[in-house]
Amino acid sequence: MRFYIVDVFAEGPYAGNPLAVLVLDRDVSADEMQRIAREVGFSETTFVAPSPREDGSWPVRVFTPDLEIPFAGHPSLGTAFVVREVLGDPSEVISLSMGVGIIPVQVGPDGLLTMRQNQPQFGEFVEPDVVASVLSVEAGDLRGDLPIQWASTGLPCYCVPTATLDALGRMHVDHPQFKRFFGELGHDKCNLLAFVELPDGSLRARCFMDDTGFAEDPATGSANGDLAACLLHHGRGNGRLEYIVDQGVEMGRPSRLFVSASVDGTTYDIRVGGHCRLVARGEWA
């Protein structure tokens, strides 16, 4: 199998979120895919068919080092980049067939790849002091004017409004409390996306997880789609939002995500985009 390493949401070399994309040339079992993802060791690894289906969509499977997941943001963009630049699909919209259904990825004239995420679902609220203890800060470090709520456009997270950049920078996961927190809520795959709204209208974000070997993700398209949906759901932007998110700064992997979102009644249009850079290619032995 050919493989490609792509940095996603990257504005420069060795930035953004790294992704391994393997192009299938034989039948590969789910067990082998899982073992390959563990061998690669990135937060996600994708496996894409060498050709599209009759409807033009490309079958894609996504694995973390621990398990298969139905969708994730940076794997969608990175895989679409390989489909276009390596596998030669000239379409302006690359259609990926994933566990949550068809994910369309728009290719812009400047190389910006933008995915349209599924309609959001909204769930329970959590008290600030509970989340603050998980992230090793005080409840006063979180904002009180926006709720902490579960949301999902394919992969769920809790969106955590943070008061200051200083508080955001001090956050780190208390893993025993993290496991207890999600265990009590009944979630086995969920992230915490903490964010700060800056005076220029942009956001700074950090995404915390409990995957093997990963306490934090440098760029998270799915969670930022969840956040955009939450902001609209709670009345921000008068039904329309457009902003830039900088993530991964504290990790030394600066990432930039371009978010546009709107809601009309109960119908949401959530789009998250970024640039991709090919880092390496080779043959999986």
CSV table of C-alpha atoms in Angstrom, one decimal:
chain,number,residue,atom,x,y,z
A,1,MET,CA,0.0,0.0,0.0
A,2,ARG,CA,1.1,3.5,-0.7
A,3,PHE,CA,1.0,5.9,2.2
A,4,TYR,CA,1.1,9.7,2.5
A,5,ILE,CA,1.8,11.9,5.5
A,6,VAL,CA,-0.1,15.2,5.4
A,7,ASP,CA,-0.1,18.1,7.7
A,8,VAL,CA,-3.7,19.4,8.0
A,9,PHE,CA,-4.8,22.9,9.0
A,10,ALA,CA,-1.2,23.9,8.4
A,11,GLU,CA,-0.1,27.4,7.2
A,12,GLY,CA,3.6,26.4,7.2
A,13,PRO,CA,5.9,23.4,7.2
A,14,TYR,CA,5.7,20.9,10.1
A,15,ALA,CA,2.6,22.6,11.6
A,16,GLY,CA,-1.1,21.6,11.9
A,17,ASN,CA,-2.2,18.1,12.7
A,18,PRO,CA,-0.3,15.2,11.0
A,19,LEU,CA,-2.3,12.5,9.3
A,20,ALA,CA,-1.3,9.2,7.6
A,21,VAL,CA,-3.4,8.3,4.6
A,22,LEU,CA,-3.0,4.7,3.2
A,23,VAL,CA,-4.4,3.9,-0.2
A,24,LEU,CA,-5.7,0.3,-0.2
A,25,ASP,CA,-4.4,-2.0,-2.9
A,26,ARG,CA,-5.8,-5.3,-1.3
A,27,ASP,CA,-8.4,-6.4,1.2
A,28,VAL,CA,-7.3,-5.2,4.6
A,29,SER,CA,-9.2,-6.3,7.7
A,30,ALA,CA,-10.4,-3.9,10.4
A,31,ASP,CA,-8.0,-5.6,12.8
A,32,GLU,CA,-5.0,-4.9,10.5
A,33,MET,CA,-6.1,-1.3,10.0
A,34,GLN,CA,-6.2,-0.9,13.8
A,35,ARG,CA,-2.8,-2.3,14.2
A,36,ILE,CA,-1.4,-0.1,11.4
A,37,ALA,CA,-3.0,3.0,13.1
A,38,ARG,CA,-1.3,2.0,16.3
A,39,GLU,CA,2.0,1.5,14.5
A,40,VAL,CA,1.8,4.9,12.9
A,41,GLY,CA,0.9,6.5,16.2
A,42,PHE,CA,-0.8,9.7,15.0
A,43,SER,CA,-4.1,10.8,16.5
A,44,GLU,CA,-5.8,9.4,13.4
A,45,THR,CA,-4.9,7.3,10.3
A,46,THR,CA,-7.2,6.9,7.3
A,47,PHE,CA,-7.6,4.2,4.7
A,48,VAL,CA,-9.1,5.2,1.4
A,49,ALA,CA,-10.1,3.1,-1.6
A,50,PRO,CA,-8.0,3.5,-4.8
A,51,SER,CA,-11.1,4.5,-6.8
A,52,PRO,CA,-14.5,6.0,-6.1
A,53,ARG,CA,-17.9,4.3,-6.0
A,54,GLU,CA,-20.4,4.6,-8.8
A,55,ASP,CA,-21.9,7.7,-7.1
A,56,GLY,CA,-18.4,9.4,-7.1
A,57,SER,CA,-17.8,9.0,-3.4
A,58,TRP,CA,-14.6,7.7,-1.9
A,59,PRO,CA,-14.9,5.1,0.8
A,60,VAL,CA,-12.8,6.1,3.9
A,61,ARG,CA,-12.3,4.5,7.3
A,62,VAL,CA,-10.7,6.4,10.2
A,63,PHE,CA,-8.8,4.9,13.1
A,64,THR,CA,-7.2,6.3,16.2
A,65,PRO,CA,-4.5,4.2,17.9
A,66,ASP,CA,-7.4,2.8,20.0
A,67,LEU,CA,-10.5,2.4,17.9
A,68,GLU,CA,-12.3,3.1,14.6
A,69,ILE,CA,-14.3,6.3,14.6
A,70,PRO,CA,-17.1,7.3,12.2
A,71,PHE,CA,-15.8,10.8,11.4
A,72,ALA,CA,-13.2,13.4,12.3
A,73,GLY,CA,-12.3,16.7,10.8
A,74,HIS,CA,-8.6,16.7,10.0
A,75,PRO,CA,-8.8,13.1,8.6
A,76,SER,CA,-11.5,14.3,6.2
A,77,LEU,CA,-9.5,17.3,4.9
A,78,GLY,CA,-6.2,15.3,4.7
A,79,THR,CA,-7.8,12.4,2.9
A,80,ALA,CA,-9.6,14.7,0.4
A,81,PHE,CA,-6.3,16.4,-0.3
A,82,VAL,CA,-4.7,13.0,-1.2
A,83,VAL,CA,-7.7,12.0,-3.3
A,84,ARG,CA,-7.4,15.2,-5.3
A,85,GLU,CA,-3.6,15.7,-5.5
A,86,VAL,CA,-2.5,12.1,-5.6
A,87,LEU,CA,-5.4,10.0,-6.9
A,88,GLY,CA,-6.4,12.6,-9.4
A,89,ASP,CA,-10.0,13.4,-8.6
A,90,PRO,CA,-10.5,16.8,-10.3
A,91,SER,CA,-13.9,17.6,-8.7
A,92,GLU,CA,-14.4,20.9,-7.0
A,93,VAL,CA,-16.2,18.9,-4.3
A,94,ILE,CA,-14.6,15.7,-3.1
A,95,SER,CA,-17.2,13.3,-1.6
A,96,LEU,CA,-16.0,11.1,1.2
A,97,SER,CA,-18.1,8.1,2.3
A,98,MET,CA,-17.5,7.8,6.0
A,99,GLY,CA,-19.2,6.2,9.0
A,100,VAL,CA,-21.5,9.2,9.5
A,101,GLY,CA,-22.5,9.3,5.8
A,102,ILE,CA,-21.2,11.4,2.9
A,103,ILE,CA,-18.9,14.3,3.9
A,104,PRO,CA,-18.4,16.8,1.0
A,105,VAL,CA,-15.1,18.7,1.0
A,106,GLN,CA,-15.0,21.8,-1.2
A,107,VAL,CA,-11.7,22.7,-2.9
A,108,GLY,CA,-11.1,26.4,-3.1
A,109,PRO,CA,-9.0,28.3,-5.7
A,110,ASP,CA,-6.3,29.0,-3.2
A,111,GLY,CA,-6.1,25.4,-2.1
A,112,LEU,CA,-8.3,25.9,0.9
A,113,LEU,CA,-10.2,22.7,1.7
A,114,THR,CA,-13.5,23.1,3.4
A,115,MET,CA,-15.8,20.4,4.7
A,116,ARG,CA,-19.5,20.7,5.4
A,117,GLN,CA,-20.4,18.9,8.6
A,118,ASN,CA,-23.5,17.1,9.5
A,119,GLN,CA,-26.5,18.6,11.3
A,120,PRO,CA,-25.6,19.1,14.9
A,121,GLN,CA,-27.1,17.3,17.9
A,122,PHE,CA,-27.1,19.0,21.3
A,123,GLY,CA,-27.0,17.2,24.7
A,124,GLU,CA,-26.6,17.8,28.4
A,125,PHE,CA,-25.1,20.8,30.2
A,126,VAL,CA,-22.2,20.4,32.7
A,127,GLU,CA,-21.4,22.7,35.6
A,128,PRO,CA,-18.2,24.8,35.3
A,129,ASP,CA,-16.6,23.5,38.6
A,130,VAL,CA,-16.8,19.9,37.3
A,131,VAL,CA,-15.1,20.7,34.0
A,132,ALA,CA,-12.6,23.0,35.7
A,133,SER,CA,-11.4,20.2,37.9
A,134,VAL,CA,-10.9,18.0,34.9
A,135,LEU,CA,-8.8,20.7,33.2
A,136,SER,CA,-6.8,21.6,36.4
A,137,VAL,CA,-8.1,25.2,36.7
A,138,GLU,CA,-10.6,27.0,38.8
A,139,ALA,CA,-14.3,27.5,38.0
A,140,GLY,CA,-13.6,31.2,37.9
A,141,ASP,CA,-11.2,30.6,34.9
A,142,LEU,CA,-14.3,29.7,32.9
A,143,ARG,CA,-16.9,32.1,31.6
A,144,GLY,CA,-20.3,32.2,33.1
A,145,ASP,CA,-22.2,33.8,30.2
A,146,LEU,CA,-22.0,30.7,27.9
A,147,PRO,CA,-23.0,27.2,29.0
A,148,ILE,CA,-20.8,24.1,28.8
A,149,GLN,CA,-22.8,21.7,26.6
A,150,TRP,CA,-22.4,18.4,24.7
A,151,ALA,CA,-22.7,18.8,21.0
A,152,SER,CA,-21.9,16.7,17.9
A,153,THR,CA,-21.7,17.2,14.2
A,154,GLY,CA,-20.3,13.6,13.8
A,155,LEU,CA,-17.8,13.4,16.7
A,156,PRO,CA,-18.9,14.8,20.0
A,157,CYS,CA,-17.3,17.2,22.4
A,158,TYR,CA,-18.1,19.6,25.3
A,159,CYS,CA,-17.4,23.2,24.4
A,160,VAL,CA,-15.8,25.0,27.3
A,161,PRO,CA,-15.8,28.9,27.2
A,162,THR,CA,-12.6,30.1,28.9
A,163,ALA,CA,-12.2,33.6,30.4
A,164,THR,CA,-8.6,34.4,29.5
A,165,LEU,CA,-5.6,33.3,27.4
A,166,ASP,CA,-3.7,32.8,30.7
A,167,ALA,CA,-6.3,30.3,31.9
A,168,LEU,CA,-6.3,28.5,28.6
A,169,GLY,CA,-2.5,28.2,28.7
A,170,ARG,CA,-2.6,26.7,32.3
A,171,MET,CA,-5.0,23.9,31.4
A,172,HIS,CA,-3.9,20.3,31.5
A,173,VAL,CA,-5.9,17.1,31.9
A,174,ASP,CA,-6.3,15.4,35.2
A,175,HIS,CA,-6.6,11.9,33.7
A,176,PRO,CA,-8.3,10.1,36.6
A,177,GLN,CA,-10.9,12.8,36.8
A,178,PHE,CA,-11.2,12.8,33.0
A,179,LYS,CA,-12.1,9.1,32.9
A,180,ARG,CA,-14.5,9.5,35.8
A,181,PHE,CA,-16.1,12.5,34.2
A,182,PHE,CA,-16.9,10.8,30.9
A,183,GLY,CA,-17.7,7.5,32.6
A,184,GLU,CA,-20.4,9.1,34.7
A,185,LEU,CA,-21.8,10.8,31.7
A,186,GLY,CA,-21.8,7.5,29.6
A,187,HIS,CA,-19.5,8.8,26.9
A,188,ASP,CA,-16.6,6.6,25.7
A,189,LYS,CA,-15.3,8.9,22.9
A,190,CYS,CA,-15.6,12.6,23.5
A,191,ASN,CA,-13.4,15.6,23.7
A,192,LEU,CA,-13.2,18.8,25.7
A,193,LEU,CA,-12.7,21.9,23.5
A,194,ALA,CA,-11.7,24.9,25.5
A,195,PHE,CA,-11.7,28.3,23.7
A,196,VAL,CA,-11.1,32.0,24.2
A,197,GLU,CA,-12.8,34.7,22.1
A,198,LEU,CA,-10.2,37.4,21.2
A,199,PRO,CA,-10.8,41.1,20.6
A,200,ASP,CA,-10.1,40.8,16.9
A,201,GLY,CA,-13.0,38.3,16.5
A,202,SER,CA,-10.7,35.2,16.2
A,203,LEU,CA,-10.6,32.3,18.7
A,204,ARG,CA,-7.8,30.5,20.4
A,205,ALA,CA,-8.6,26.9,21.2
A,206,ARG,CA,-7.2,23.8,22.8
A,207,CYS,CA,-8.8,20.3,22.4
A,208,PHE,CA,-8.2,17.8,25.2
A,209,MET,CA,-8.7,14.0,24.9
A,210,ASP,CA,-7.9,10.8,26.6
A,211,ASP,CA,-6.7,8.6,23.7
A,212,THR,CA,-3.6,6.5,24.2
A,213,GLY,CA,-0.6,8.7,24.0
A,214,PHE,CA,-2.6,11.8,23.3
A,215,ALA,CA,-3.6,14.4,25.9
A,216,GLU,CA,-4.2,17.1,23.4
A,217,ASP,CA,-5.0,17.5,19.7
A,218,PRO,CA,-3.3,20.3,17.7
A,219,ALA,CA,-6.2,20.9,15.3
A,220,THR,CA,-9.7,19.5,15.6
A,221,GLY,CA,-12.1,20.2,12.7
A,222,SER,CA,-15.0,18.1,14.2
A,223,ALA,CA,-14.8,19.8,17.6
A,224,ASN,CA,-14.7,23.3,16.0
A,225,GLY,CA,-17.8,22.4,14.0
A,226,ASP,CA,-19.4,21.4,17.3
A,227,LEU,CA,-18.4,24.7,18.8
A,228,ALA,CA,-19.8,26.8,15.9
A,229,ALA,CA,-23.1,25.0,16.2
A,230,CYS,CA,-23.1,25.6,20.0
A,231,LEU,CA,-22.4,29.3,19.5
A,232,LEU,CA,-25.3,29.7,17.0
A,233,HIS,CA,-27.5,27.6,19.2
A,234,HIS,CA,-27.0,30.0,22.0
A,235,GLY,CA,-27.7,33.1,19.9
A,236,ARG,CA,-24.2,34.3,18.9
A,237,GLY,CA,-23.8,36.1,15.6
A,238,ASN,CA,-27.5,36.6,14.8
A,239,GLY,CA,-27.6,33.4,12.9
A,240,ARG,CA,-24.3,33.7,11.0
A,241,LEU,CA,-20.7,33.4,12.1
A,242,GLU,CA,-17.3,33.6,10.3
A,243,TYR,CA,-14.0,33.5,12.2
A,244,ILE,CA,-10.5,32.0,12.4
A,245,VAL,CA,-9.4,29.6,15.1
A,246,ASP,CA,-5.8,29.2,16.1
A,247,GLN,CA,-5.1,25.9,17.9
A,248,GLY,CA,-2.1,23.9,18.8
A,249,VAL,CA,0.0,26.9,19.7
A,250,GLU,CA,0.8,25.6,23.2
A,251,MET,CA,1.9,22.3,21.6
A,252,GLY,CA,4.4,23.9,19.2
A,253,ARG,CA,2.1,22.8,16.3
A,254,PRO,CA,0.4,26.0,15.3
A,255,SER,CA,-2.8,25.3,13.3
A,256,ARG,CA,-5.3,27.6,11.7
A,257,LEU,CA,-8.9,26.7,11.0
A,258,PHE,CA,-11.4,28.8,9.0
A,259,VAL,CA,-15.0,28.5,10.3
A,260,SER,CA,-18.2,29.7,8.7
A,261,ALA,CA,-21.6,28.7,10.0
A,262,SER,CA,-25.2,29.8,9.8
A,263,VAL,CA,-28.6,28.6,11.0
A,264,ASP,CA,-32.0,29.1,9.4
A,265,GLY,CA,-34.7,27.9,11.7
A,266,THR,CA,-33.4,24.5,12.8
A,267,THR,CA,-31.2,23.9,9.7
A,268,TYR,CA,-27.5,24.4,10.3
A,269,ASP,CA,-24.8,25.0,7.7
A,270,ILE,CA,-21.4,24.3,9.4
A,271,ARG,CA,-18.2,24.5,7.4
A,272,VAL,CA,-14.6,24.1,8.7
A,273,GLY,CA,-11.6,24.6,6.4
A,274,GLY,CA,-7.9,24.7,6.3
A,275,HIS,CA,-4.8,24.1,4.1
A,276,CYS,CA,-2.9,20.9,3.8
A,277,ARG,CA,0.8,20.2,3.1
A,278,LEU,CA,2.2,16.9,1.9
A,279,VAL,CA,5.2,15.9,4.1
A,280,ALA,CA,6.1,12.4,3.0
A,281,ARG,CA,5.2,9.5,0.8
A,282,GLY,CA,6.2,5.9,0.7
A,283,GLU,CA,5.3,2.2,0.5
A,284,TRP,CA,3.8,0.4,3.5
A,285,ALA,CA,5.7,-2.9,3.6
